[in-house]
Coordinates of C-alpha atoms in Angstrom, one line a residue:
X17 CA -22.2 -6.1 3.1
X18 CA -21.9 -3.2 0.9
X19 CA -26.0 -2.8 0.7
X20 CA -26.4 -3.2 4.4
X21 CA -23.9 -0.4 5.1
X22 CA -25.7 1.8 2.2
X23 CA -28.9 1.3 3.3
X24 CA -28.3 1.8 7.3
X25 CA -26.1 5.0 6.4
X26 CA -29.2 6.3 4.0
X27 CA -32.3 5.4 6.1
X28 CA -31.0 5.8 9.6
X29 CA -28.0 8.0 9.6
X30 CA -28.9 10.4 7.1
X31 CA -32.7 11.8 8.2
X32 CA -31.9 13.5 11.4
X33 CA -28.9 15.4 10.3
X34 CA -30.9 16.5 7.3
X35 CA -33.5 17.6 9.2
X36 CA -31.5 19.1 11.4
X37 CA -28.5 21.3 9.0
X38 CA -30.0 20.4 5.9
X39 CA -27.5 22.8 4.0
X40 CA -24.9 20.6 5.3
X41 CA -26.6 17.2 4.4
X42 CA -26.9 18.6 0.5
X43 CA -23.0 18.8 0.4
X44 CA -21.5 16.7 2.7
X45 CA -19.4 13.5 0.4
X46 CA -20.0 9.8 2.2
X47 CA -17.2 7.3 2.3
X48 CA -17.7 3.5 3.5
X49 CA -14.5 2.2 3.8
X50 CA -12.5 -1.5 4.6
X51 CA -14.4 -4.9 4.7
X52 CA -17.7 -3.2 3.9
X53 CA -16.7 -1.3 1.3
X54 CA -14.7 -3.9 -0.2
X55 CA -17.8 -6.6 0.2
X56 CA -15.9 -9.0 2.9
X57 CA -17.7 -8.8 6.0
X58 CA -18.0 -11.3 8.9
X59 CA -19.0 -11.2 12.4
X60 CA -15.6 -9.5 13.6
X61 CA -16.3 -6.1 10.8
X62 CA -16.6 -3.5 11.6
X63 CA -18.6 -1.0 9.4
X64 CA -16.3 2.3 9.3
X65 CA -17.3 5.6 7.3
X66 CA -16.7 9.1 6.9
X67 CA -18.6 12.6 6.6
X68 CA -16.6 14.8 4.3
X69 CA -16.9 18.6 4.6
X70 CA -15.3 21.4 2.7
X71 CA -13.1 23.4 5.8
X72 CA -15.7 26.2 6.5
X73 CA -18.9 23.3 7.3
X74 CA -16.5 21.1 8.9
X75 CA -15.5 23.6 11.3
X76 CA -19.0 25.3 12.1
X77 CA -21.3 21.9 12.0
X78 CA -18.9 19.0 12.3
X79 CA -18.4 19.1 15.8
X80 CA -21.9 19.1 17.0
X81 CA -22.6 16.3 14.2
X82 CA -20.3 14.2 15.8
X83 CA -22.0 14.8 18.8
X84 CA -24.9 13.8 17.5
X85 CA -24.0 10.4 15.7
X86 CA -22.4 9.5 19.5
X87 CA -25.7 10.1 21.1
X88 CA -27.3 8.1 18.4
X89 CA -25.1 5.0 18.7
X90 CA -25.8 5.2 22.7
X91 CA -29.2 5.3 22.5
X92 CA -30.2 2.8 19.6
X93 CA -26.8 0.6 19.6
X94 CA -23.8 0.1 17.1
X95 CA -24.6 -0.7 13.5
X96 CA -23.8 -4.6 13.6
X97 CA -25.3 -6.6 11.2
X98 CA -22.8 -9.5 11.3
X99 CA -21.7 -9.9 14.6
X100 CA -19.6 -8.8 16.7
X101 CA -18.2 -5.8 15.0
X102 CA -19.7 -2.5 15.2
X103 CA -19.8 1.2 13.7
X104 CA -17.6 3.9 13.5
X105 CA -18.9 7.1 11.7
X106 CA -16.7 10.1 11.6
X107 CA -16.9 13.9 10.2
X108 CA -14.2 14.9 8.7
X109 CA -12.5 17.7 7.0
X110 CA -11.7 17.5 3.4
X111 CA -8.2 19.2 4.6
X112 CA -7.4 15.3 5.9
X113 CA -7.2 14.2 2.5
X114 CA -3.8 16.1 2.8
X115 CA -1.3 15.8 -0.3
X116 CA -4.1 14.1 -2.2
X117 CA -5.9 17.1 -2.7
X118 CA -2.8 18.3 -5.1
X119 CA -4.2 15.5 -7.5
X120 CA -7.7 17.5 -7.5
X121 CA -5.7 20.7 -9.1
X122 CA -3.6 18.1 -11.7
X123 CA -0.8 19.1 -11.1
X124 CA 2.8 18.8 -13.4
X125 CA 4.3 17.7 -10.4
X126 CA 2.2 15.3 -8.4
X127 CA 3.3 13.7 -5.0
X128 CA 2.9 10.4 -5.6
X129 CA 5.0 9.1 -3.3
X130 CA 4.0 11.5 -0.4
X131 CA 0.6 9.2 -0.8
X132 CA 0.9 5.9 0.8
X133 CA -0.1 2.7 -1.8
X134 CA -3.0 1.2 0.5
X135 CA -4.3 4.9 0.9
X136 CA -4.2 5.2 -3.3
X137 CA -6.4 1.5 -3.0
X138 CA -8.6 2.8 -0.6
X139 CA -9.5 5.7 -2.4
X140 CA -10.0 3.6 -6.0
X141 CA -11.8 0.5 -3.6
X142 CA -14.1 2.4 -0.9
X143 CA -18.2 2.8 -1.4
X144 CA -19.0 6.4 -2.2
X145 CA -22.3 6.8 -1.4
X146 CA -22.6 10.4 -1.7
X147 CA -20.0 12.6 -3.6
X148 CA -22.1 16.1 -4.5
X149 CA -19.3 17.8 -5.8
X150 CA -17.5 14.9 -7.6
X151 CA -14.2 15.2 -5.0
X152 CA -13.9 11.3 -4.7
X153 CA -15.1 10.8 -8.8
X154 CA -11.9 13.5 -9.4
X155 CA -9.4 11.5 -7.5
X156 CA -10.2 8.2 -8.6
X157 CA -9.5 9.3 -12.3
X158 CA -6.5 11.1 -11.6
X159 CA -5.1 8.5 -9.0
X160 CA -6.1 5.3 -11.1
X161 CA -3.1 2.5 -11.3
X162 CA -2.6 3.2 -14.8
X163 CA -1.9 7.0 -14.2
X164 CA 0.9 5.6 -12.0
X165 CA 4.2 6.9 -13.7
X166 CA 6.6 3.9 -14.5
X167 CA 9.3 4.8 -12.7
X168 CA 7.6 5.0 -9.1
X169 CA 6.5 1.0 -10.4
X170 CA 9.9 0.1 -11.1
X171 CA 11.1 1.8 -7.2
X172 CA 9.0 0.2 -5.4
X173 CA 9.4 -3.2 -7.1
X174 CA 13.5 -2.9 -6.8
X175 CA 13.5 -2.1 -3.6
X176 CA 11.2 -5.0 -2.1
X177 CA 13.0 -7.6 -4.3
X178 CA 15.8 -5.9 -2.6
X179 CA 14.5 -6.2 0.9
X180 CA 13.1 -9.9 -0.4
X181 CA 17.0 -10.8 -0.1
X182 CA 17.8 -9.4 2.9
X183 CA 14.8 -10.6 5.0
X184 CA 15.8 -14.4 2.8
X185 CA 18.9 -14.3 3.9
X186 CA 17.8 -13.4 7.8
X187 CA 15.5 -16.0 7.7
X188 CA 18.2 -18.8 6.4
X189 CA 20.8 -17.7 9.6
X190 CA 18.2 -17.4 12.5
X191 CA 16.7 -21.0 11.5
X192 CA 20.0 -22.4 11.2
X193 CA 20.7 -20.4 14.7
X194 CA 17.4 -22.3 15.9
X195 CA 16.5 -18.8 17.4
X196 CA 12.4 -19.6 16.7
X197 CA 11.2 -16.0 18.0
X198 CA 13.7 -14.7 14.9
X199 CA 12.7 -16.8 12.7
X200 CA 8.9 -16.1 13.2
X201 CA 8.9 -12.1 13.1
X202 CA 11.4 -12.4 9.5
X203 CA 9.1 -15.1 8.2
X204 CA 6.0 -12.4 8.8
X205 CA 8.0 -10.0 7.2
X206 CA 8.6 -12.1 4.1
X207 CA 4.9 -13.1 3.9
X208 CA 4.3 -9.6 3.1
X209 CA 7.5 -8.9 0.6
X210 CA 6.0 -11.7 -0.8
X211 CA 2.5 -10.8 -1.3
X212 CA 3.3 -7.0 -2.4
X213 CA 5.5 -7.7 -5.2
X214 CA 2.3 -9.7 -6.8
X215 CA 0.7 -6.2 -6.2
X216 CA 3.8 -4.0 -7.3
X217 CA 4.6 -6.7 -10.6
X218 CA 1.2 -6.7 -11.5
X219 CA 1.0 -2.6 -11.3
X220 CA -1.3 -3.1 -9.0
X221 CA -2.3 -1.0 -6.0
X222 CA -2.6 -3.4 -2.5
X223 CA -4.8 -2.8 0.6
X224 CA -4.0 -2.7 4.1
X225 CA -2.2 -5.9 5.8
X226 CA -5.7 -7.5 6.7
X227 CA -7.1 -7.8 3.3
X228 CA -3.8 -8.9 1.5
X229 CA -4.5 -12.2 0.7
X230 CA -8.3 -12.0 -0.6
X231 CA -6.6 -8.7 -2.7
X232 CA -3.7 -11.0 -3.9
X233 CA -6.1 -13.9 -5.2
X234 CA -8.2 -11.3 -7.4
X235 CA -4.8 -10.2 -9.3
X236 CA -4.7 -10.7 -12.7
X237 CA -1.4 -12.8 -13.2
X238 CA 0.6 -14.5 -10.6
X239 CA -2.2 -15.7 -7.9
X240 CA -2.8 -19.1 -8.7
X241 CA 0.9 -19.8 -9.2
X242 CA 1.8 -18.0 -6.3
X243 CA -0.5 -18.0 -3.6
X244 CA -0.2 -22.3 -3.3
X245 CA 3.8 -21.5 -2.0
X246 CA 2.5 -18.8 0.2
X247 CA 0.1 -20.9 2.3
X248 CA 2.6 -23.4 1.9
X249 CA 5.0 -21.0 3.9
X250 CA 2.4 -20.5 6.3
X251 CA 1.5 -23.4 7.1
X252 CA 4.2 -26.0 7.2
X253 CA 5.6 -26.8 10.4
X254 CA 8.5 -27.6 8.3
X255 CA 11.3 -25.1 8.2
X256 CA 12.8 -26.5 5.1
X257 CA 9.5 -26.8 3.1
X258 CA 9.1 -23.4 4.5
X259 CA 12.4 -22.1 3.0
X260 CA 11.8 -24.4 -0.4
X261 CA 8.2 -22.5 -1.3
X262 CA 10.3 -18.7 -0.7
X263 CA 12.7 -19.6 -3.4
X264 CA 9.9 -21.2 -5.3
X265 CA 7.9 -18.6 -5.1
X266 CA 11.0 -15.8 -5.6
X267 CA 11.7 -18.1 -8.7
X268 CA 8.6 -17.2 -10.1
X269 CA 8.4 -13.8 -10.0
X270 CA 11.8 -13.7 -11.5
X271 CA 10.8 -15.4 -14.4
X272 CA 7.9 -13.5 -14.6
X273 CA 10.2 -10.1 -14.3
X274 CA 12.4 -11.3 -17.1
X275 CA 10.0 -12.4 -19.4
X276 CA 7.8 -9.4 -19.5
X277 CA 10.9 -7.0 -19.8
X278 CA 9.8 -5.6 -16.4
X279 CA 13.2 -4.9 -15.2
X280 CA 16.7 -5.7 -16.8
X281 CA 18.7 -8.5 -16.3
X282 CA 21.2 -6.0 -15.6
X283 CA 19.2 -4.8 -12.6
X284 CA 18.0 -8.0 -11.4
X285 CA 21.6 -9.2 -11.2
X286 CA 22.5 -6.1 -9.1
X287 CA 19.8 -4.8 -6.9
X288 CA 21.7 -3.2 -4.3
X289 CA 23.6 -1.0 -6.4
X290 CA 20.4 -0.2 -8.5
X291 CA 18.5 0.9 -6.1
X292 CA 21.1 2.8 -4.4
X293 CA 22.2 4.8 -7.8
X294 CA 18.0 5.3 -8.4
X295 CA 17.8 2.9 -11.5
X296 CA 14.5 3.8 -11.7
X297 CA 15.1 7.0 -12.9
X298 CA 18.4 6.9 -13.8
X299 CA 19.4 5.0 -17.2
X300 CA 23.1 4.9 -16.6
X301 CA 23.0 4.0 -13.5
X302 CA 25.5 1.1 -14.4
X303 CA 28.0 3.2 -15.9
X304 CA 29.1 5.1 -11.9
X305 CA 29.2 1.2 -10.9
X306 CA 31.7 0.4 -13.6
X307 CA 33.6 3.5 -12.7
X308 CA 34.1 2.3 -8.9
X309 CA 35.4 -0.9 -10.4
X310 CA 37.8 0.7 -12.6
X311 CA 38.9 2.6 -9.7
X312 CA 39.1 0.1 -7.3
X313 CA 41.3 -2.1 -9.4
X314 CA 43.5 1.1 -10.4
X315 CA 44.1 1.6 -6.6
X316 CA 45.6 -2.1 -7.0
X317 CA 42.3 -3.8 -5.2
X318 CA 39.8 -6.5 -6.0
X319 CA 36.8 -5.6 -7.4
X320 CA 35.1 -6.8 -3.8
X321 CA 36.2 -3.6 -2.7
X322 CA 34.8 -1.4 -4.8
X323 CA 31.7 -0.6 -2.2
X324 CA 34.3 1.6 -0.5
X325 CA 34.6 3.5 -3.4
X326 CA 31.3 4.3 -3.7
X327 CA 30.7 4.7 -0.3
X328 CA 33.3 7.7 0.2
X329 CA 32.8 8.7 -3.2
X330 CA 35.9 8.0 -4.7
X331 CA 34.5 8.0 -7.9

């Protein structure tokens, strides 16, 4: 657990690279990340971590550090307190935090969606146990799910309902096809449309695919009326009751959508065309879809054709 990786790290990993660069040890930041870090271990975890340096120390120490940790974990074994699993400890320069170091310099402009969702959960969910210069303290306040502007929430939630229909209506035909192998690799994709819009309703960053569910059930709406359809559809050898609990469970993130003002009926009723004309950011987004209509039924067409319209821009 999270004290077992703390402890290891600070009474077995620490003393001989203090004694050996001890200017190095006084500034080096130390992440645990994944089950240890989140406090879910079992015999399969694997205990991962990282030694941050600033560029200069990575690029004069790091290397032989490395070295060293290897030589360690050959001659006295893999930190494996549960089981099976075993260490990985890596030195690292703080250059690989990439586009999140822009949040360190607050920005006007920040690239929040050049950072991937599960690395912005990491970040808030990883054990620091060392941070000398406040890097990861920094990042955690500017990065925090409430600093998340609105309209990147409302994106990312129109276009996985979006996808939610497509991979539904996949999933309907390759049943109905009988085509099993179909069937199974769209109903694994649903799973997870169906377990990050919790995330993305609840405003709510999510972890990587192996931690989803034990994320999910700590949410602060939704869970316990959605995670009963979920094992439902992953469980039931029944591809009907399978089918039944995806509606059920699309049902209830509708309501829940509607009734909190999340998104508009407007775009609910249309998600293709509001995500393609950027609702999110774009408050008359419905005014170039009534345009096309016009057009298409001044051209002496149905409104069914109107896609054509807006795909050549006819507008």
């Amino acid at each position: 657990m999270q004290k077992d990786a703390k402890i290891y790290i600070e009474q077995t990993i620490l003393p001989p690279i203090a004694k050996e660069y001890p200017k190095m040890a006084s500034e080096m930041s130390i992440q645990v990340r994944g089950s240890y870090a989140l406090g879910v271990t079992d015999q399969f975890s694997d205990l991962e971590a990282i030694i941050w340096l600033d560029d200069p120390l990575w690029k004069t120490h790091g290397g032989q550090v490395q070295l060293m940790l290897q030589r360690w974990e050959q001659q006295h074994g893999r930190f494996a307190p549960a089981g099976y699993g075993h260490s990985e400890i890596y030195v690292w320069s703080f250059s690989r935090l990439g586009c999140l170091r822009e949040f360190l310099e607050m920005k006007a402009d920040l690239p929040w969606e050049k950072v991937g969702i599960e690395e912005f959960y990491e970040l808030q969910e990883s054990l620091i146990i060392r941070d000398p210069h406040n890097v990861f303290h920094r990042l955690r306040e500017a990065t925090a799910p409430e600093r998340t502007p609105d309209w990147l929430w409302k994106k990312l939630l129109i276009s996985k309902l979006n996808k939610l229909e497509d991979d539904i209506q996949d999933f309907k035909t390759e049943v109905a096809r009988s085509k099993m192998i179909e069937s199974h690799i769209i109903l694994g994709s649903l799973l997870e449309d169906l377990l990050l819009i919790g995330f993305i309703t609840n405003r709510k960053y999510y972890p990587y695919r192996k931690h989803l569910q034990w994320a999910f059930a700590r949410l602060p709406a939704l869970a316990s009326e959605v995670l009963p359809h979920i094992q439902a559809i992953a469980s039931s050898a029944d591809w009907t009751e399978k089918l039944a609990s995806i509606e059920a469970t699309k049902d209830t993130y509708s309501d829940y959508i509607m009734e909190r003002s999340i998104l508009t009926l407007g775009i609910m009723a249309d998600l293709i065309w509001a995500e393609r004309f950027e609702a999110w950011s774009n408050p008359h987004w419905r005014d170039r879809l009534n345009r096309g209509e016009q057009k298409t039924k001044e051209a002496g067409y149905d409104s069914s054709y109107g896609w054509i319209w807006h795909w050549w821009d006819w507008i």
